[in-house]
Amino acid sequence: MVDVFDLKKYPAEPFKIKTVETVKTITKEHREKAIKEAGYNTFLLKSEDCYIDLLTDSGTNAMSDKQWAGMMIGDEAYAGSRNWLHLEKTVQDIFGFKHVVPTHQGRGAENLLSRIAIKPGQYVPGNMYFTTTRYHQEANGGIFVDIIRDEAHDAGLNVPFKGDICLDKLKKLVDEKGAENIAYVCLAVTVNLAGGQPVSMKNMREVSEYCRPLGIKVMYDCTRFAENAFFIQEQEEGYQDKSIAEIVKEMFSYADGATMSGKKDGIVNIGGFLAMNDDELFGKAKEFVVVFEGMPSYGGMAGRDMEAIAIGLKESLQDSYIEYRVKQIRYLGDRLLEAGIPIIEPVGGHAVFLDAKRFCPHIPQDQFPAQALAAALYVEAGVRSMERGIVSAGRDPKTGENHVPKLETVRLTIPRRVYTYKHMDIVADAVIKLYKHKEDIRGLKFVYEPKQLRFFTARFEHI
């Protein structure tokens, strides 16, 4: 039996709660009506109709007293804000990059990087796709190639560092296409759609050692960098006695730049940045940030938001915080595994991913089992989650055919410093109960399908 009082395995919250937000439960009849009106798309539910909201950890975090205090000293100057100078120095100190360009959130940084670093027809290898990242890469003429290790596509395989890039796949692509036809390597730490799986320091070092002599840049998606650093500290030989801050500094010494959604490990509600060492790319990025985001000294953020991110980035490096963060998610995963629920193993850094293929084997993938399962979980208990499968994968822009990922999952994403272990128990109990009558879950079909990033606004009905 999973024991929440095992404080070594599941640390208590390293904070105390001073402000609360009231939530309510609604009847199952109300939930059935709400999900139908939302077209069985959890993105289209009203927040007030969700009891425990695990849709995303992006911008849904609870800020600290120091962050809120920082919000009150926002310098809202149009140019040269002191909060920008604080954020710039913080990013330089933590990650070691020379240049920083602020953006309103992560996809703003992805847009800038794709525009300045990709020539039409170039290849962008990466350790599994992410939805908005691949969209920007393809919209700017890039061709995404998945080079993650094969083990990442096997949900039930429990091995460490499933987010690693497969060096053989990368070398094969470069040999076939030529180094000049590689825009850059996109390395995510951690890998979201693989289940929040980390990348080892050894793998980062090897990718860098291979790419740098060839002139191929390695650009990180560092959205969940602190979570990745914790796994290295916990599981990689030689790092047990190093601090999270020390591990992060080494991680990014192997990168040429990075995109960041501050809404995750920045522990804020909005904001992001693009960082790099290359002077020429920085010049181009500053030109485009003015067009798409704002001045190079605010990038679409208010001064108070930049102050909150600067403080949040430092707080994310606190060893006690990040240990609690990862192990709270592990607690939920352990409860589900103990009950025989199929999930992606091992449990990653920001979410527990239900394996919809094994959870709903009676629903073929072209009837969107993960989408159906997410809707059913909401009806069961008012828990909002997110589909991460064939709907999220979208269509091939050339053929129009569905991308068919090997992983068909429902993501139970835990916001930072928001929910307690008791909330995790409620989620686990709901999933376990639903699994006992999983045959009642029915497949879905589109009734509205947008052309871009369809998972946000698509609508469905039962087959």
Tab-separated table of C-alpha atoms in Angstrom:
chain	number	residue	atom	x	y	z
A	1	MET	CA	0.000	0.000	0.000
A	2	VAL	CA	1.397	3.401	-0.986
A	3	ASP	CA	2.098	5.343	2.209
A	4	VAL	CA	1.803	9.110	1.940
A	5	PHE	CA	3.465	9.398	5.375
A	6	ASP	CA	6.727	7.958	4.062
A	7	LEU	CA	8.397	11.379	4.061
A	8	LYS	CA	11.628	10.119	2.532
A	9	LYS	CA	9.822	8.668	-0.463
A	10	TYR	CA	7.135	11.369	-0.644
A	11	PRO	CA	8.371	14.610	0.991
A	12	ALA	CA	5.881	16.936	2.628
A	13	GLU	CA	5.203	20.320	1.067
A	14	PRO	CA	8.220	22.605	1.666
A	15	PHE	CA	5.882	25.585	2.071
A	16	LYS	CA	2.788	26.666	3.956
A	17	ILE	CA	-0.411	27.976	2.391
A	18	LYS	CA	-1.491	31.574	3.045
A	19	THR	CA	-4.052	32.207	0.327
A	20	VAL	CA	-6.753	29.817	-0.820
A	21	GLU	CA	-9.054	29.694	-3.817
A	22	THR	CA	-12.418	28.009	-3.277
A	23	VAL	CA	-13.356	25.217	-5.673
A	24	LYS	CA	-16.601	23.327	-5.892
A	25	THR	CA	-17.889	19.999	-7.061
A	26	ILE	CA	-20.802	19.767	-9.445
A	27	THR	CA	-23.132	16.856	-9.967
A	28	LYS	CA	-22.396	14.070	-12.405
A	29	GLU	CA	-25.480	15.097	-14.374
A	30	HIS	CA	-24.056	18.606	-14.696
A	31	ARG	CA	-20.676	17.211	-15.762
A	32	GLU	CA	-22.276	15.048	-18.462
A	33	LYS	CA	-24.022	18.123	-19.822
A	34	ALA	CA	-20.876	20.266	-19.601
A	35	ILE	CA	-18.644	17.816	-21.503
A	36	LYS	CA	-21.260	17.363	-24.218
A	37	GLU	CA	-21.559	21.138	-24.645
A	38	ALA	CA	-17.744	21.270	-24.845
A	39	GLY	CA	-17.761	18.800	-27.723
A	40	TYR	CA	-15.988	16.203	-25.532
A	41	ASN	CA	-12.907	18.430	-25.605
A	42	THR	CA	-11.592	19.182	-22.118
A	43	PHE	CA	-9.984	22.408	-23.395
A	44	LEU	CA	-13.474	23.796	-23.996
A	45	LEU	CA	-14.755	23.181	-20.456
A	46	LYS	CA	-15.267	26.134	-18.136
A	47	SER	CA	-12.708	26.307	-15.348
A	48	GLU	CA	-15.456	26.732	-12.774
A	49	ASP	CA	-16.890	23.352	-13.787
A	50	CYS	CA	-13.621	21.526	-12.968
A	51	TYR	CA	-12.976	20.314	-9.421
A	52	ILE	CA	-9.328	19.293	-9.865
A	53	ASP	CA	-7.806	20.878	-12.963
A	54	LEU	CA	-4.937	18.828	-14.373
A	55	LEU	CA	-5.250	20.126	-17.934
A	56	THR	CA	-1.757	21.605	-17.841
A	57	ASP	CA	1.068	22.818	-15.636
A	58	SER	CA	1.563	25.777	-17.986
A	59	GLY	CA	0.773	29.051	-16.246
A	60	THR	CA	-1.346	27.310	-13.607
A	61	ASN	CA	1.239	27.505	-10.826
A	62	ALA	CA	0.978	29.145	-7.408
A	63	MET	CA	3.454	31.989	-6.986
A	64	SER	CA	5.353	32.565	-3.755
A	65	ASP	CA	5.142	35.515	-1.372
A	66	LYS	CA	8.429	36.791	-2.799
A	67	GLN	CA	7.069	36.617	-6.336
A	68	TRP	CA	3.914	38.488	-5.373
A	69	ALA	CA	6.030	41.087	-3.592
A	70	GLY	CA	8.112	41.406	-6.738
A	71	MET	CA	4.966	42.050	-8.766
A	72	MET	CA	4.436	45.223	-6.732
A	73	ILE	CA	7.733	46.721	-7.883
A	74	GLY	CA	7.043	46.284	-11.572
A	75	ASP	CA	8.781	48.902	-13.686
A	76	GLU	CA	6.360	49.327	-16.571
A	77	ALA	CA	8.674	51.461	-18.696
A	78	TYR	CA	8.289	50.730	-22.412
A	79	ALA	CA	12.048	50.352	-22.746
A	80	GLY	CA	14.884	49.617	-20.341
A	81	SER	CA	12.775	48.287	-17.452
A	82	ARG	CA	14.806	47.397	-14.360
A	83	ASN	CA	12.778	44.172	-14.165
A	84	TRP	CA	14.089	43.224	-17.601
A	85	LEU	CA	17.652	43.799	-16.419
A	86	HIS	CA	16.943	41.528	-13.438
A	87	LEU	CA	15.481	38.811	-15.657
A	88	GLU	CA	18.318	39.071	-18.194
A	89	LYS	CA	20.985	38.720	-15.502
A	90	THR	CA	19.114	35.839	-13.845
A	91	VAL	CA	18.934	33.874	-17.106
A	92	GLN	CA	22.600	34.558	-17.837
A	93	ASP	CA	23.643	33.485	-14.339
A	94	ILE	CA	21.544	30.293	-14.229
A	95	PHE	CA	21.985	29.029	-17.789
A	96	GLY	CA	25.246	30.661	-18.845
A	97	PHE	CA	24.005	32.083	-22.155
A	98	LYS	CA	25.326	35.380	-23.480
A	99	HIS	CA	22.130	36.770	-25.021
A	100	VAL	CA	18.497	36.758	-23.867
A	101	VAL	CA	15.351	37.785	-25.787
A	102	PRO	CA	12.114	38.003	-23.756
A	103	THR	CA	8.852	36.615	-25.177
A	104	HIS	CA	5.250	36.456	-23.993
A	105	GLN	CA	5.503	32.654	-23.571
A	106	GLY	CA	7.285	29.599	-24.935
A	107	ARG	CA	5.673	29.473	-28.347
A	108	GLY	CA	6.774	33.047	-28.931
A	109	ALA	CA	10.358	31.874	-28.462
A	110	GLU	CA	9.720	28.873	-30.732
A	111	ASN	CA	8.418	31.200	-33.437
A	112	LEU	CA	11.492	33.424	-33.248
A	113	LEU	CA	13.935	30.534	-33.290
A	114	SER	CA	12.202	28.840	-36.215
A	115	ARG	CA	12.224	32.056	-38.262
A	116	ILE	CA	15.882	32.869	-37.710
A	117	ALA	CA	17.418	29.377	-37.736
A	118	ILE	CA	15.502	27.315	-40.324
A	119	LYS	CA	15.894	27.532	-44.079
A	120	PRO	CA	13.101	25.902	-46.117
A	121	GLY	CA	13.862	22.226	-46.672
A	122	GLN	CA	16.210	21.863	-43.730
A	123	TYR	CA	15.748	19.079	-41.188
A	124	VAL	CA	15.138	19.627	-37.484
A	125	PRO	CA	15.917	16.440	-35.545
A	126	GLY	CA	14.585	16.267	-32.015
A	127	ASN	CA	13.859	13.913	-29.123
A	128	MET	CA	10.143	13.521	-29.911
A	129	TYR	CA	7.913	16.267	-31.223
A	130	PHE	CA	5.958	18.785	-29.222
A	131	THR	CA	2.815	20.261	-30.748
A	132	THR	CA	3.587	23.992	-30.947
A	133	THR	CA	7.302	23.407	-31.502
A	134	ARG	CA	6.743	21.231	-34.556
A	135	TYR	CA	4.107	23.613	-35.883
A	136	HIS	CA	6.549	26.540	-35.913
A	137	GLN	CA	9.311	24.381	-37.389
A	138	GLU	CA	7.088	23.150	-40.224
A	139	ALA	CA	5.469	26.553	-40.794
A	140	ASN	CA	8.950	27.918	-41.521
A	141	GLY	CA	9.830	25.165	-43.981
A	142	GLY	CA	11.534	22.766	-41.617
A	143	ILE	CA	11.148	18.978	-41.650
A	144	PHE	CA	10.907	17.450	-38.181
A	145	VAL	CA	12.639	14.094	-37.620
A	146	ASP	CA	12.166	12.136	-34.394
A	147	ILE	CA	15.516	10.841	-33.117
A	148	ILE	CA	14.553	9.901	-29.564
A	149	ARG	CA	15.680	6.476	-28.343
A	150	ASP	CA	13.278	3.689	-29.311
A	151	GLU	CA	12.489	2.864	-25.690
A	152	ALA	CA	10.627	6.182	-25.337
A	153	HIS	CA	7.820	4.861	-27.548
A	154	ASP	CA	7.182	1.881	-25.249
A	155	ALA	CA	4.882	3.093	-22.469
A	156	GLY	CA	5.338	0.065	-20.236
A	157	LEU	CA	9.146	-0.052	-20.358
A	158	ASN	CA	10.662	1.225	-17.113
A	159	VAL	CA	14.198	2.390	-17.865
A	160	PRO	CA	15.920	5.641	-16.846
A	161	PHE	CA	16.464	8.594	-19.153
A	162	LYS	CA	13.989	7.573	-21.839
A	163	GLY	CA	14.258	11.140	-23.186
A	164	ASP	CA	17.801	10.609	-24.533
A	165	ILE	CA	18.565	11.272	-28.176
A	166	CYS	CA	19.653	8.188	-30.111
A	167	LEU	CA	23.112	9.108	-31.423
A	168	ASP	CA	22.897	6.492	-34.156
A	169	LYS	CA	19.681	8.025	-35.493
A	170	LEU	CA	21.222	11.486	-35.438
A	171	LYS	CA	24.402	10.332	-37.193
A	172	LYS	CA	22.397	8.468	-39.825
A	173	LEU	CA	20.325	11.579	-40.591
A	174	VAL	CA	23.429	13.777	-40.881
A	175	ASP	CA	25.191	11.221	-43.095
A	176	GLU	CA	22.160	10.992	-45.413
A	177	LYS	CA	21.226	14.681	-45.592
A	178	GLY	CA	24.499	16.484	-44.873
A	179	ALA	CA	25.340	18.675	-41.896
A	180	GLU	CA	24.537	21.806	-43.902
A	181	ASN	CA	20.941	20.622	-44.222
A	182	ILE	CA	20.410	20.309	-40.483
A	183	ALA	CA	18.914	23.541	-39.120
A	184	TYR	CA	19.708	22.609	-35.531
A	185	VAL	CA	19.113	19.782	-33.088
A	186	CYS	CA	16.090	20.422	-30.865
A	187	LEU	CA	16.730	18.766	-27.505
A	188	ALA	CA	13.919	18.941	-24.926
A	189	VAL	CA	14.702	18.598	-21.215
A	190	THR	CA	12.434	16.933	-20.130
A	191	VAL	CA	10.466	15.305	-22.986
A	192	ASN	CA	6.815	16.169	-22.522
A	193	LEU	CA	5.014	13.760	-24.846
A	194	ALA	CA	7.238	10.835	-23.863
A	195	GLY	CA	5.786	11.161	-20.373
A	196	GLY	CA	7.984	13.901	-18.915
A	197	GLN	CA	11.057	11.703	-19.391
A	198	PRO	CA	14.478	13.206	-18.610
A	199	VAL	CA	17.664	13.393	-20.652
A	200	SER	CA	20.932	12.252	-19.081
A	201	MET	CA	23.950	14.504	-18.751
A	202	LYS	CA	25.959	11.869	-20.609
A	203	ASN	CA	23.604	12.108	-23.582
A	204	MET	CA	23.720	15.919	-23.651
A	205	ARG	CA	27.498	15.797	-23.596
A	206	GLU	CA	27.672	13.224	-26.405
A	207	VAL	CA	25.230	15.155	-28.613
A	208	SER	CA	27.278	18.319	-28.136
A	209	GLU	CA	30.588	16.568	-28.830
A	210	TYR	CA	29.168	15.164	-32.071
A	211	CYS	CA	27.443	18.340	-33.319
A	212	ARG	CA	29.929	21.087	-32.534
A	213	PRO	CA	32.739	19.938	-34.873
A	214	LEU	CA	30.118	19.750	-37.662
A	215	GLY	CA	28.846	23.260	-37.004
A	216	ILE	CA	25.372	21.986	-36.017
A	217	LYS	CA	23.782	24.015	-33.247
A	218	VAL	CA	22.055	22.271	-30.344
A	219	MET	CA	19.064	24.244	-29.065
A	220	TYR	CA	17.313	23.097	-25.905
A	221	ASP	CA	13.670	23.361	-24.991
A	222	CYS	CA	14.385	24.110	-21.346
A	223	THR	CA	10.798	24.501	-20.194
A	224	ARG	CA	11.206	21.890	-17.440
A	225	PHE	CA	14.953	22.172	-16.894
A	226	ALA	CA	14.840	21.929	-13.083
A	227	GLU	CA	12.825	18.709	-13.185
A	228	ASN	CA	15.378	17.228	-15.585
A	229	ALA	CA	18.199	18.287	-13.277
A	230	PHE	CA	16.551	16.489	-10.347
A	231	PHE	CA	16.497	13.185	-12.251
A	232	ILE	CA	20.202	13.603	-13.028
A	233	GLN	CA	20.928	14.313	-9.353
A	234	GLU	CA	18.881	11.312	-8.272
A	235	GLN	CA	19.802	8.737	-10.904
A	236	GLU	CA	23.037	9.574	-12.766
A	237	GLU	CA	26.333	8.509	-11.286
A	238	GLY	CA	28.526	11.331	-10.086
A	239	TYR	CA	25.801	13.915	-9.481
A	240	GLN	CA	24.350	12.921	-6.100
A	241	ASP	CA	26.467	15.484	-4.249
A	242	LYS	CA	25.926	18.326	-6.717
A	243	SER	CA	23.247	20.978	-6.254
A	244	ILE	CA	20.445	21.460	-8.753
A	245	ALA	CA	21.987	24.821	-9.707
A	246	GLU	CA	25.363	23.192	-10.443
A	247	ILE	CA	23.730	20.479	-12.543
A	248	VAL	CA	21.732	23.045	-14.528
A	249	LYS	CA	24.868	25.056	-15.290
A	250	GLU	CA	26.593	21.973	-16.699
A	251	MET	CA	23.493	20.894	-18.662
A	252	PHE	CA	23.394	24.158	-20.573
A	253	SER	CA	27.126	24.305	-21.177
A	254	TYR	CA	26.414	21.701	-23.869
A	255	ALA	CA	23.789	23.881	-25.602
A	256	ASP	CA	24.084	26.745	-28.069
A	257	GLY	CA	20.773	28.252	-27.037
A	258	ALA	CA	17.353	27.500	-25.627
A	259	THR	CA	13.668	28.329	-25.765
A	260	MET	CA	11.818	28.664	-22.478
A	261	SER	CA	8.219	28.775	-21.396
A	262	GLY	CA	8.462	30.471	-18.024
A	263	LYS	CA	4.975	29.186	-17.281
A	264	LYS	CA	6.395	25.827	-16.160
A	265	ASP	CA	9.679	25.740	-14.223
A	266	GLY	CA	9.636	29.541	-14.027
A	267	ILE	CA	6.650	29.010	-11.685
A	268	VAL	CA	4.649	31.905	-13.126
A	269	ASN	CA	1.461	32.458	-15.077
A	270	ILE	CA	2.894	34.036	-18.244
A	271	GLY	CA	6.216	34.727	-19.952
A	272	GLY	CA	9.222	33.118	-21.605
A	273	PHE	CA	12.464	33.794	-23.426
A	274	LEU	CA	14.882	32.756	-26.159
A	275	ALA	CA	18.538	32.573	-25.142
A	276	MET	CA	21.678	31.949	-27.209
A	277	ASN	CA	25.389	32.594	-27.571
A	278	ASP	CA	25.543	33.404	-31.310
A	279	ASP	CA	25.803	37.165	-31.978
A	280	GLU	CA	24.344	36.963	-35.491
A	281	LEU	CA	21.303	34.937	-34.426
A	282	PHE	CA	20.779	37.329	-31.544
A	283	GLY	CA	20.695	40.276	-33.935
A	284	LYS	CA	18.047	38.584	-36.052
A	285	ALA	CA	16.035	37.580	-33.000
A	286	LYS	CA	15.961	41.190	-31.759
A	287	GLU	CA	14.587	42.317	-35.120
A	288	PHE	CA	11.763	39.765	-35.110
A	289	VAL	CA	10.877	40.184	-31.445
A	290	VAL	CA	9.906	43.775	-32.202
A	291	VAL	CA	7.570	42.562	-34.955
A	292	PHE	CA	5.882	39.705	-33.089
A	293	GLU	CA	6.311	40.272	-29.349
A	294	GLY	CA	7.414	43.759	-28.324
A	295	MET	CA	10.577	45.676	-27.516
A	296	PRO	CA	13.713	43.578	-26.859
A	297	SER	CA	13.429	44.732	-23.247
A	298	TYR	CA	9.953	43.351	-22.556
A	299	GLY	CA	8.949	40.956	-25.338
A	300	GLY	CA	5.220	41.050	-24.642
A	301	MET	CA	5.518	40.907	-20.853
A	302	ALA	CA	4.724	43.530	-18.252
A	303	GLY	CA	7.581	44.534	-15.976
A	304	ARG	CA	5.900	42.818	-13.029
A	305	ASP	CA	5.775	39.542	-15.006
A	306	MET	CA	9.502	39.713	-15.728
A	307	GLU	CA	10.208	40.249	-12.040
A	308	ALA	CA	8.084	37.239	-11.100
A	309	ILE	CA	9.921	34.998	-13.594
A	310	ALA	CA	13.335	36.132	-12.373
A	311	ILE	CA	12.375	35.193	-8.816
A	312	GLY	CA	10.595	31.984	-9.886
A	313	LEU	CA	13.606	30.703	-11.817
A	314	LYS	CA	15.728	31.017	-8.688
A	315	GLU	CA	13.084	29.291	-6.548
A	316	SER	CA	12.897	26.371	-8.982
A	317	LEU	CA	16.556	25.593	-8.202
A	318	GLN	CA	15.866	25.012	-4.503
A	319	ASP	CA	16.661	21.353	-3.860
A	320	SER	CA	13.847	20.830	-1.335
A	321	TYR	CA	11.254	22.307	-3.703
A	322	ILE	CA	12.167	20.310	-6.796
A	323	GLU	CA	12.441	17.048	-4.852
A	324	TYR	CA	8.930	17.557	-3.493
A	325	ARG	CA	7.670	18.594	-6.928
A	326	VAL	CA	8.806	15.440	-8.705
A	327	LYS	CA	7.961	13.058	-5.881
A	328	GLN	CA	4.399	14.347	-5.510
A	329	ILE	CA	3.814	13.293	-9.113
A	330	ARG	CA	5.558	9.991	-8.428
A	331	TYR	CA	3.125	9.404	-5.535
A	332	LEU	CA	0.155	9.622	-7.914
A	333	GLY	CA	1.899	7.308	-10.363
A	334	ASP	CA	2.738	4.786	-7.655
A	335	ARG	CA	-0.868	4.675	-6.480
A	336	LEU	CA	-2.047	3.950	-10.016
A	337	LEU	CA	0.621	1.326	-10.645
A	338	GLU	CA	-0.272	-0.421	-7.386
A	339	ALA	CA	-3.863	-0.701	-8.665
A	340	GLY	CA	-2.742	-2.112	-12.025
A	341	ILE	CA	-3.536	1.013	-14.045
A	342	PRO	CA	-1.514	1.198	-17.299
A	343	ILE	CA	0.612	4.355	-17.366
A	344	ILE	CA	3.839	5.497	-18.985
A	345	GLU	CA	6.744	4.209	-16.940
A	346	PRO	CA	8.791	5.435	-15.249
A	347	VAL	CA	6.755	8.351	-13.896
A	348	GLY	CA	8.164	11.603	-15.281
A	349	GLY	CA	8.644	15.078	-13.900
A	350	HIS	CA	5.423	17.003	-14.445
A	351	ALA	CA	2.593	14.552	-15.075
A	352	VAL	CA	1.316	11.008	-14.953
A	353	PHE	CA	0.343	9.735	-18.404
A	354	LEU	CA	-2.420	7.134	-18.671
A	355	ASP	CA	-1.752	4.661	-21.487
A	356	ALA	CA	-5.052	4.887	-23.356
A	357	LYS	CA	-4.220	1.982	-25.678
A	358	ARG	CA	-4.030	-0.428	-22.758
A	359	PHE	CA	-6.709	1.364	-20.724
A	360	CYS	CA	-9.232	1.235	-23.589
A	361	PRO	CA	-8.115	-1.634	-25.856
A	362	HIS	CA	-11.660	-1.856	-27.259
A	363	ILE	CA	-11.338	1.579	-28.920
A	364	PRO	CA	-9.215	1.716	-32.109
A	365	GLN	CA	-6.779	4.620	-32.328
A	366	ASP	CA	-8.701	6.298	-35.161
A	367	GLN	CA	-11.618	6.624	-32.733
A	368	PHE	CA	-9.463	8.706	-30.387
A	369	PRO	CA	-9.272	6.570	-27.227
A	370	ALA	CA	-7.251	9.148	-25.282
A	371	GLN	CA	-9.722	11.906	-26.081
A	372	ALA	CA	-12.579	9.635	-25.022
A	373	LEU	CA	-10.792	8.637	-21.822
A	374	ALA	CA	-10.093	12.254	-20.850
A	375	ALA	CA	-13.763	13.100	-21.328
A	376	ALA	CA	-14.837	10.055	-19.308
A	377	LEU	CA	-12.523	10.952	-16.410
A	378	TYR	CA	-14.082	14.399	-16.240
A	379	VAL	CA	-17.575	12.917	-16.105
A	380	GLU	CA	-16.454	10.438	-13.454
A	381	ALA	CA	-14.990	12.907	-10.972
A	382	GLY	CA	-14.719	16.458	-12.314
A	383	VAL	CA	-10.991	15.929	-12.975
A	384	ARG	CA	-9.873	17.737	-16.121
A	385	SER	CA	-6.966	16.197	-18.021
A	386	MET	CA	-5.580	16.404	-21.572
A	387	GLU	CA	-5.377	14.098	-24.590
A	388	ARG	CA	-1.864	13.484	-25.874
A	389	GLY	CA	-2.233	11.084	-28.798
A	390	ILE	CA	-3.463	11.039	-32.362
A	391	VAL	CA	-5.565	14.200	-31.959
A	392	SER	CA	-2.604	16.183	-30.617
A	393	ALA	CA	-0.298	14.733	-33.285
A	394	GLY	CA	-2.360	16.362	-36.059
A	395	ARG	CA	-2.036	15.729	-39.764
A	396	ASP	CA	0.879	15.566	-42.178
A	397	PRO	CA	0.904	18.984	-43.896
A	398	LYS	CA	1.683	17.404	-47.287
A	399	THR	CA	-0.512	14.292	-47.352
A	400	GLY	CA	-3.287	15.370	-45.005
A	401	GLU	CA	-3.150	11.986	-43.301
A	402	ASN	CA	-3.220	11.713	-39.520
A	403	HIS	CA	0.107	11.388	-37.770
A	404	VAL	CA	-0.264	8.151	-35.816
A	405	PRO	CA	1.984	8.241	-32.729
A	406	LYS	CA	2.910	5.052	-30.937
A	407	LEU	CA	1.943	6.667	-27.642
A	408	GLU	CA	-1.776	7.358	-27.106
A	409	THR	CA	-2.037	8.943	-23.687
A	410	VAL	CA	-4.046	11.065	-21.280
A	411	ARG	CA	-1.893	13.537	-19.374
A	412	LEU	CA	-2.653	14.190	-15.714
A	413	THR	CA	-0.565	17.334	-15.338
A	414	ILE	CA	0.160	18.624	-11.837
A	415	PRO	CA	0.441	22.418	-11.402
A	416	ARG	CA	3.264	23.552	-9.123
A	417	ARG	CA	2.469	24.302	-5.461
A	418	VAL	CA	-1.291	24.096	-6.097
A	419	TYR	CA	-2.590	20.666	-5.031
A	420	THR	CA	-1.906	18.476	-2.002
A	421	TYR	CA	-1.358	14.734	-1.640
A	422	LYS	CA	-5.049	14.388	-0.748
A	423	HIS	CA	-5.940	15.796	-4.150
A	424	MET	CA	-3.684	13.157	-5.690
A	425	ASP	CA	-5.633	10.494	-3.773
A	426	ILE	CA	-8.917	11.788	-5.177
A	427	VAL	CA	-7.516	11.662	-8.718
A	428	ALA	CA	-6.132	8.150	-8.194
A	429	ASP	CA	-9.431	6.873	-6.766
A	430	ALA	CA	-11.325	8.312	-9.746
A	431	VAL	CA	-9.012	6.709	-12.309
A	432	ILE	CA	-9.134	3.352	-10.526
A	433	LYS	CA	-12.932	3.443	-10.372
A	434	LEU	CA	-13.147	4.385	-14.063
A	435	TYR	CA	-10.803	1.535	-15.016
A	436	LYS	CA	-13.204	-0.965	-13.452
A	437	HIS	CA	-15.906	-0.041	-15.995
A	438	LYS	CA	-13.656	1.053	-18.851
A	439	GLU	CA	-15.716	-0.942	-21.394
A	440	ASP	CA	-18.417	1.741	-21.057
A	441	ILE	CA	-16.100	4.345	-22.632
A	442	ARG	CA	-17.040	4.922	-26.282
A	443	GLY	CA	-14.985	6.149	-29.212
A	444	LEU	CA	-15.331	9.601	-30.757
A	445	LYS	CA	-15.362	11.254	-34.169
A	446	PHE	CA	-14.740	14.827	-35.277
A	447	VAL	CA	-17.646	17.192	-35.788
A	448	TYR	CA	-15.292	20.191	-36.092
A	449	GLU	CA	-11.596	19.946	-36.941
A	450	PRO	CA	-9.459	23.103	-37.233
A	451	LYS	CA	-6.499	22.950	-39.600
A	452	GLN	CA	-3.868	24.071	-37.086
A	453	LEU	CA	-3.235	22.662	-33.590
A	454	ARG	CA	-6.614	20.984	-33.670
A	455	PHE	CA	-6.528	19.603	-30.132
A	456	PHE	CA	-7.151	23.071	-28.657
A	457	THR	CA	-10.549	23.736	-30.265
A	458	ALA	CA	-11.761	20.577	-32.050
A	459	ARG	CA	-15.201	19.228	-31.207
A	460	PHE	CA	-16.305	15.579	-31.113
A	461	GLU	CA	-19.319	13.380	-30.627
A	462	HIS	CA	-19.671	9.730	-29.696
A	463	ILE	CA	-19.651	7.174	-32.481
